[in-house]
mmCIF file of C-alpha atoms in Angstrom:
data_model
loop_
_atom_site.group_PDB
_atom_site.id
_atom_site.type_symbol
_atom_site.label_atom_id
_atom_site.label_comp_id
_atom_site.label_asym_id
_atom_site.label_seq_id
_atom_site.Cartn_x
_atom_site.Cartn_y
_atom_site.Cartn_z
ATOM 1 C CA MET A 1 16.993 19.769 9.068
ATOM 2 C CA THR A 2 20.336 18.094 8.360
ATOM 3 C CA SER A 3 21.690 14.908 9.816
ATOM 4 C CA THR A 4 24.455 12.405 9.223
ATOM 5 C CA ASP A 5 21.871 9.637 9.611
ATOM 6 C CA ASP A 6 20.921 8.539 6.086
ATOM 7 C CA ARG A 7 17.770 6.723 7.172
ATOM 8 C CA LEU A 8 14.514 8.114 5.832
ATOM 9 C CA ARG A 9 12.777 10.193 8.488
ATOM 10 C CA THR A 10 9.211 9.005 9.013
ATOM 11 C CA LEU A 11 6.201 10.652 10.656
ATOM 12 C CA ILE A 12 3.271 8.460 11.689
ATOM 13 C CA VAL A 13 -0.135 10.161 11.620
ATOM 14 C CA GLU A 14 -2.595 7.890 13.444
ATOM 15 C CA ASP A 15 -5.206 8.740 16.067
ATOM 16 C CA ASP A 16 -5.183 5.307 17.742
ATOM 17 C CA PRO A 17 -2.117 5.070 20.048
ATOM 18 C CA LEU A 18 -2.004 1.269 19.885
ATOM 19 C CA ILE A 19 -2.056 1.194 16.100
ATOM 20 C CA SER A 20 0.479 4.017 15.982
ATOM 21 C CA ARG A 21 2.813 2.027 18.223
ATOM 22 C CA LEU A 22 2.331 -1.038 16.017
ATOM 23 C CA HIS A 23 3.127 0.896 12.850
ATOM 24 C CA ARG A 24 6.172 2.453 14.536
ATOM 25 C CA GLY A 25 7.482 -1.031 15.176
ATOM 26 C CA PHE A 26 6.836 -2.042 11.566
ATOM 27 C CA VAL A 27 8.703 0.983 10.225
ATOM 28 C CA GLU A 28 11.641 0.756 12.605
ATOM 29 C CA SER A 29 12.165 -2.903 11.738
ATOM 30 C CA HIS A 30 13.312 -1.630 8.322
ATOM 31 C CA PRO A 31 16.986 -0.590 8.426
ATOM 32 C CA ARG A 32 16.482 2.333 6.024
ATOM 33 C CA PHE A 33 13.791 4.130 8.047
ATOM 34 C CA VAL A 34 13.537 5.827 11.430
ATOM 35 C CA VAL A 35 10.401 7.222 13.089
ATOM 36 C CA VAL A 36 10.956 10.830 14.140
ATOM 37 C CA GLY A 37 7.478 11.580 15.452
ATOM 38 C CA GLU A 38 3.822 10.651 15.821
ATOM 39 C CA ALA A 39 0.703 12.804 15.420
ATOM 40 C CA ARG A 40 -2.836 12.042 16.595
ATOM 41 C CA THR A 41 -4.735 14.780 14.730
ATOM 42 C CA GLY A 42 -4.516 16.639 11.449
ATOM 43 C CA ALA A 43 -3.425 19.832 13.216
ATOM 44 C CA GLU A 44 -0.643 17.961 15.020
ATOM 45 C CA ALA A 45 0.401 16.397 11.728
ATOM 46 C CA VAL A 46 0.737 19.745 9.952
ATOM 47 C CA ARG A 47 2.820 21.169 12.821
ATOM 48 C CA ALA A 48 4.989 18.061 13.008
ATOM 49 C CA ILE A 49 5.658 18.100 9.265
ATOM 50 C CA SER A 50 6.832 21.705 9.511
ATOM 51 C CA VAL A 51 9.098 21.072 12.506
ATOM 52 C CA LEU A 52 10.401 17.571 11.783
ATOM 53 C CA GLU A 53 10.688 17.781 7.987
ATOM 54 C CA PRO A 54 10.077 14.063 7.385
ATOM 55 C CA ASP A 55 10.960 12.215 4.202
ATOM 56 C CA LEU A 56 7.931 9.939 4.544
ATOM 57 C CA VAL A 57 4.502 10.295 6.173
ATOM 58 C CA LEU A 58 2.308 7.345 7.082
ATOM 59 C CA LEU A 59 -1.020 9.122 6.881
ATOM 60 C CA ASP A 60 -4.346 7.917 8.248
ATOM 61 C CA ILE A 61 -7.330 9.184 6.257
ATOM 62 C CA TYR A 62 -9.760 9.201 9.216
ATOM 63 C CA LEU A 63 -8.621 11.754 11.820
ATOM 64 C CA PRO A 64 -10.639 13.243 14.701
ATOM 65 C CA ASP A 65 -10.384 16.881 13.598
ATOM 66 C CA THR A 66 -10.117 16.675 9.816
ATOM 67 C CA SER A 67 -9.463 14.216 7.012
ATOM 68 C CA GLY A 68 -6.115 12.957 5.881
ATOM 69 C CA PHE A 69 -6.910 14.486 2.486
ATOM 70 C CA ALA A 70 -6.846 17.961 4.076
ATOM 71 C CA VAL A 71 -3.438 17.203 5.593
ATOM 72 C CA LEU A 72 -2.257 15.888 2.228
ATOM 73 C CA ASN A 73 -3.383 19.085 0.476
ATOM 74 C CA GLN A 74 -1.473 21.256 2.946
ATOM 75 C CA LEU A 75 1.571 19.030 2.633
ATOM 76 C CA ARG A 76 1.592 19.377 -1.147
ATOM 77 C CA ARG A 77 1.350 23.179 -0.935
ATOM 78 C CA ARG A 78 4.295 23.353 1.445
ATOM 79 C CA PRO A 79 7.602 24.557 -0.089
ATOM 80 C CA GLY A 80 10.656 22.397 0.112
ATOM 81 C CA PRO A 81 11.669 18.906 -0.982
ATOM 82 C CA PRO A 82 8.812 16.527 -1.854
ATOM 83 C CA VAL A 83 7.590 14.211 0.902
ATOM 84 C CA ASP A 84 6.532 10.639 0.171
ATOM 85 C CA VAL A 85 3.162 9.601 1.595
ATOM 86 C CA ILE A 86 1.759 6.159 2.346
ATOM 87 C CA ALA A 87 -1.927 6.201 3.276
ATOM 88 C CA THR A 88 -2.682 3.780 6.120
ATOM 89 C CA THR A 89 -6.419 3.632 6.555
ATOM 90 C CA ALA A 90 -9.581 1.611 6.921
ATOM 91 C CA ALA A 91 -11.164 3.469 3.991
ATOM 92 C CA ARG A 92 -11.778 1.034 1.142
ATOM 93 C CA GLU A 93 -14.084 3.135 -1.053
ATOM 94 C CA LEU A 94 -12.955 3.680 -4.627
ATOM 95 C CA ASP A 95 -13.419 7.438 -4.244
ATOM 96 C CA SER A 96 -11.001 7.479 -1.303
ATOM 97 C CA VAL A 97 -8.391 5.590 -3.319
ATOM 98 C CA ARG A 98 -8.759 7.964 -6.272
ATOM 99 C CA ARG A 99 -8.556 11.080 -4.095
ATOM 100 C CA ALA A 100 -5.455 9.741 -2.389
ATOM 101 C CA MET A 101 -3.747 8.927 -5.675
ATOM 102 C CA ALA A 102 -4.697 12.329 -7.127
ATOM 103 C CA GLY A 103 -3.059 13.900 -4.069
ATOM 104 C CA GLY A 104 0.219 12.148 -4.795
ATOM 105 C CA VAL A 105 0.035 9.250 -2.352
ATOM 106 C CA GLN A 106 2.683 6.679 -3.238
ATOM 107 C CA HIS A 107 0.868 3.718 -1.687
ATOM 108 C CA TYR A 108 -2.515 3.013 -0.129
ATOM 109 C CA LEU A 109 -2.622 0.349 2.576
ATOM 110 C CA VAL A 110 -5.867 -0.892 4.109
ATOM 111 C CA LYS A 111 -5.701 -1.644 7.831
ATOM 112 C CA PRO A 112 -4.991 -4.077 9.256
ATOM 113 C CA PHE A 113 -1.900 -4.921 7.248
ATOM 114 C CA THR A 114 1.163 -6.954 8.107
ATOM 115 C CA ALA A 115 4.723 -5.828 8.671
ATOM 116 C CA ALA A 116 5.711 -7.706 5.497
ATOM 117 C CA VAL A 117 3.212 -5.765 3.374
ATOM 118 C CA LEU A 118 4.392 -2.405 4.718
ATOM 119 C CA ARG A 119 8.020 -3.431 4.325
ATOM 120 C CA GLY A 120 7.413 -4.111 0.649
ATOM 121 C CA ARG A 121 6.043 -0.589 0.190
ATOM 122 C CA LEU A 122 8.972 0.883 2.113
ATOM 123 C CA ASP A 123 11.352 -1.023 -0.153
ATOM 124 C CA GLU A 124 9.647 0.590 -3.153
ATOM 125 C CA VAL A 125 10.058 4.057 -1.637
ATOM 126 C CA VAL A 126 13.776 3.392 -1.182
ATOM 127 C CA ARG A 127 14.157 2.060 -4.733
ATOM 128 C CA PHE A 128 12.364 5.020 -6.300
ATOM 129 C CA ARG A 129 14.425 7.552 -4.365
ATOM 130 C CA ALA A 130 17.613 5.755 -5.418
ATOM 131 C CA GLN A 131 16.543 5.850 -9.066
ATOM 132 C CA VAL A 132 15.777 9.568 -8.855
ATOM 133 C CA ARG A 133 19.202 10.264 -7.312
ATOM 134 C CA ALA A 134 20.897 8.199 -10.031
ATOM 135 C CA THR A 135 19.143 10.168 -12.783
ATOM 136 C CA ASP A 136 21.248 13.149 -13.810
ATOM 137 C CA GLY A 137 21.045 15.774 -16.532
ATOM 138 C CA ALA A 138 18.367 16.035 -19.207
ATOM 139 C CA LEU A 139 15.950 13.118 -19.254
ATOM 140 C CA ASP A 140 15.106 11.165 -22.378
ATOM 141 C CA GLN A 141 11.614 9.737 -22.920
ATOM 142 C CA ALA A 142 12.559 6.231 -21.768
ATOM 143 C CA THR A 143 13.886 7.570 -18.464
ATOM 144 C CA VAL A 144 10.785 9.721 -17.931
ATOM 145 C CA ASP A 145 8.522 6.750 -18.661
ATOM 146 C CA ARG A 146 10.443 4.568 -16.208
ATOM 147 C CA LEU A 147 10.212 7.124 -13.421
ATOM 148 C CA VAL A 148 6.493 7.681 -14.055
ATOM 149 C CA ARG A 149 5.860 3.938 -13.876
ATOM 150 C CA GLN A 150 7.690 3.804 -10.570
ATOM 151 C CA ALA A 151 5.780 6.812 -9.221
ATOM 152 C CA ARG A 152 2.512 5.146 -10.181
ATOM 153 C CA ASN A 153 3.519 2.104 -8.155
ATOM 154 C CA GLU A 154 3.685 -0.242 -11.105
ATOM 155 C CA GLY A 155 5.113 -3.266 -9.394
ATOM 156 C CA PRO A 156 7.748 -5.720 -10.474
ATOM 157 C CA GLN A 157 7.233 -8.352 -13.116
ATOM 158 C CA LEU A 158 4.835 -11.176 -12.323
ATOM 159 C CA PRO A 159 6.344 -14.410 -11.019
ATOM 160 C CA LYS A 160 7.326 -16.899 -13.700
ATOM 161 C CA GLY A 161 4.328 -18.737 -15.120
ATOM 162 C CA LEU A 162 1.790 -15.986 -14.351
ATOM 163 C CA SER A 163 0.349 -13.617 -16.952
ATOM 164 C CA ASP A 164 -1.206 -10.166 -16.723
ATOM 165 C CA ARG A 165 -4.348 -11.256 -18.555
ATOM 166 C CA SER A 166 -4.942 -14.265 -16.312
ATOM 167 C CA LEU A 167 -4.306 -12.087 -13.259
ATOM 168 C CA GLU A 168 -7.013 -9.701 -14.465
ATOM 169 C CA LEU A 169 -9.408 -12.635 -14.842
ATOM 170 C CA VAL A 170 -8.652 -13.833 -11.316
ATOM 171 C CA VAL A 171 -9.107 -10.350 -9.852
ATOM 172 C CA GLY A 172 -12.433 -9.955 -11.641
ATOM 173 C CA ALA A 173 -13.616 -13.396 -10.548
ATOM 174 C CA LEU A 174 -12.564 -12.830 -6.942
ATOM 175 C CA VAL A 175 -14.384 -9.496 -6.774
ATOM 176 C CA GLU A 176 -17.514 -10.923 -8.405
ATOM 177 C CA VAL A 177 -17.692 -14.018 -6.200
ATOM 178 C CA CYS A 178 -17.245 -11.938 -3.058
ATOM 179 C CA ARG A 179 -19.763 -9.354 -4.241
ATOM 180 C CA THR A 180 -22.571 -11.754 -5.175
ATOM 181 C CA GLY A 181 -22.168 -14.907 -3.168
ATOM 182 C CA SER A 182 -19.926 -14.631 -0.122
ATOM 183 C CA VAL A 183 -17.600 -12.343 1.810
ATOM 184 C CA ASP A 184 -14.678 -14.431 0.590
ATOM 185 C CA ALA A 185 -13.852 -17.067 -2.017
ATOM 186 C CA SER A 186 -11.846 -20.248 -2.309
ATOM 187 C CA ALA A 187 -9.404 -21.188 -5.048
ATOM 188 C CA VAL A 188 -12.066 -23.620 -6.295
ATOM 189 C CA ASP A 189 -14.608 -20.784 -6.588
ATOM 190 C CA VAL A 190 -12.170 -18.685 -8.595
ATOM 191 C CA ALA A 191 -11.094 -21.636 -10.744
ATOM 192 C CA GLU A 192 -14.699 -22.374 -11.667
ATOM 193 C CA ALA A 193 -15.353 -18.723 -12.499
ATOM 194 C CA THR A 194 -12.286 -18.381 -14.718
ATOM 195 C CA GLY A 195 -12.031 -21.847 -16.233
ATOM 196 C CA MET A 196 -8.482 -22.377 -14.999
ATOM 197 C CA SER A 197 -7.233 -25.139 -12.742
ATOM 198 C CA ARG A 198 -7.529 -24.901 -8.965
ATOM 199 C CA VAL A 199 -3.724 -24.957 -8.637
ATOM 200 C CA SER A 200 -3.336 -22.053 -11.091
ATOM 201 C CA ALA A 201 -6.089 -20.054 -9.419
ATOM 202 C CA ARG A 202 -4.424 -20.541 -6.050
ATOM 203 C CA ARG A 203 -1.075 -19.287 -7.419
ATOM 204 C CA TYR A 204 -2.685 -16.076 -8.634
ATOM 205 C CA LEU A 205 -4.585 -15.628 -5.382
ATOM 206 C CA GLU A 206 -1.421 -16.101 -3.342
ATOM 207 C CA HIS A 207 0.302 -13.517 -5.550
ATOM 208 C CA LEU A 208 -2.482 -11.025 -4.795
ATOM 209 C CA VAL A 209 -1.955 -11.699 -1.091
ATOM 210 C CA ALA A 210 1.812 -11.200 -1.454
ATOM 211 C CA ILE A 211 1.400 -7.766 -3.072
ATOM 212 C CA GLY A 212 -1.204 -6.630 -0.551
ATOM 213 C CA GLN A 213 -4.243 -6.713 -2.846
ATOM 214 C CA ALA A 214 -5.996 -9.620 -1.142
ATOM 215 C CA GLU A 215 -6.073 -11.257 2.264
ATOM 216 C CA VAL A 216 -6.292 -14.924 3.103
ATOM 217 C CA ASN A 217 -8.019 -16.584 6.037
ATOM 218 C CA PRO A 218 -8.270 -20.314 6.784
ATOM 219 C CA ARG A 219 -11.723 -21.742 7.283
ATOM 220 C CA TYR A 220 -11.876 -24.862 9.405
ATOM 221 C CA GLY A 221 -14.468 -27.498 8.545
ATOM 222 C CA SER A 222 -15.628 -30.560 10.396
ATOM 223 C CA ALA A 223 -12.605 -32.581 9.354
ATOM 224 C CA GLY A 224 -9.412 -32.421 7.342
ATOM 225 C CA ARG A 225 -7.149 -29.514 6.450
ATOM 226 C CA PRO A 226 -8.493 -25.941 6.614
ATOM 227 C CA GLU A 227 -9.584 -24.313 3.355
ATOM 228 C CA ASN A 228 -7.999 -20.973 2.521
ATOM 229 C CA ARG A 229 -10.515 -18.245 1.739
ATOM 230 C CA TYR A 230 -9.524 -15.066 -0.089
ATOM 231 C CA LYS A 231 -10.948 -11.541 0.043
ATOM 232 C CA PRO A 232 -9.989 -8.596 -2.200
ATOM 233 C CA LEU A 233 -8.511 -5.414 -0.727
ATOM 234 C CA LEU A 234 -7.907 -1.830 -1.806
ATOM 235 C CA ALA A 235 -9.200 -0.662 -5.178
ATOM 236 C CA VAL A 236 -9.513 -4.283 -6.261
ATOM 237 C CA SER A 237 -12.514 -4.625 -3.975
ATOM 238 C CA ALA A 238 -14.275 -1.669 -5.512
ATOM 239 C CA GLU A 239 -14.517 -2.616 -9.146
ATOM 240 C CA SER A 240 -13.564 -5.418 -11.483
ATOM 241 C CA PRO A 241 -11.036 -4.831 -14.216
ATOM 242 C CA SER A 242 -12.606 -4.226 -17.605
#
């Protein structure tokens, strides 16, 4: 299907009409994307993909007639240009994340998520497609490595002052505190578990929130300012880094 519109054609696969409408609004707030259809079941999704030829599919894993993995398998067997897939689901199990990634899902978002979180993933889809278009001729190893990193969703560099090792410690501490003591954790809890300052722990926690790997909720006490409580999301919630 050809068009002079250079926006990326998006199909939303979601059985809940209210959530589908919400996600449509999120996508269409991005100037580089347009929603060309919605599907409520796996069967509808497969037909819509064939007819509409989308560039991107927002795919729910839990569907009334089949799983999103079955739709993903059929999509990957379909001839034609590759289609990007963002899983939008309530499934948080590690096995679900691994199956989705093995099926070529570009991103895995746990519902509910914000428009800002989805927009960040859409930005990454645009950037990767632009890099692929800009790559011409035979590829050297450095170019292959760069494209593979992008395809594996390796994000941008950490903000100044943060380190990968300390981020791993914070992720592990957050998961462990939430697994053994509470459904969420404060910056003080994480600071005590890692040995870093409360201010540093909070910076790492806020970074996890910004990249969609943790959520924050204020907890109001009897007096004073509310305390922010953090909870891990996605694969982070399933296992601590080694």
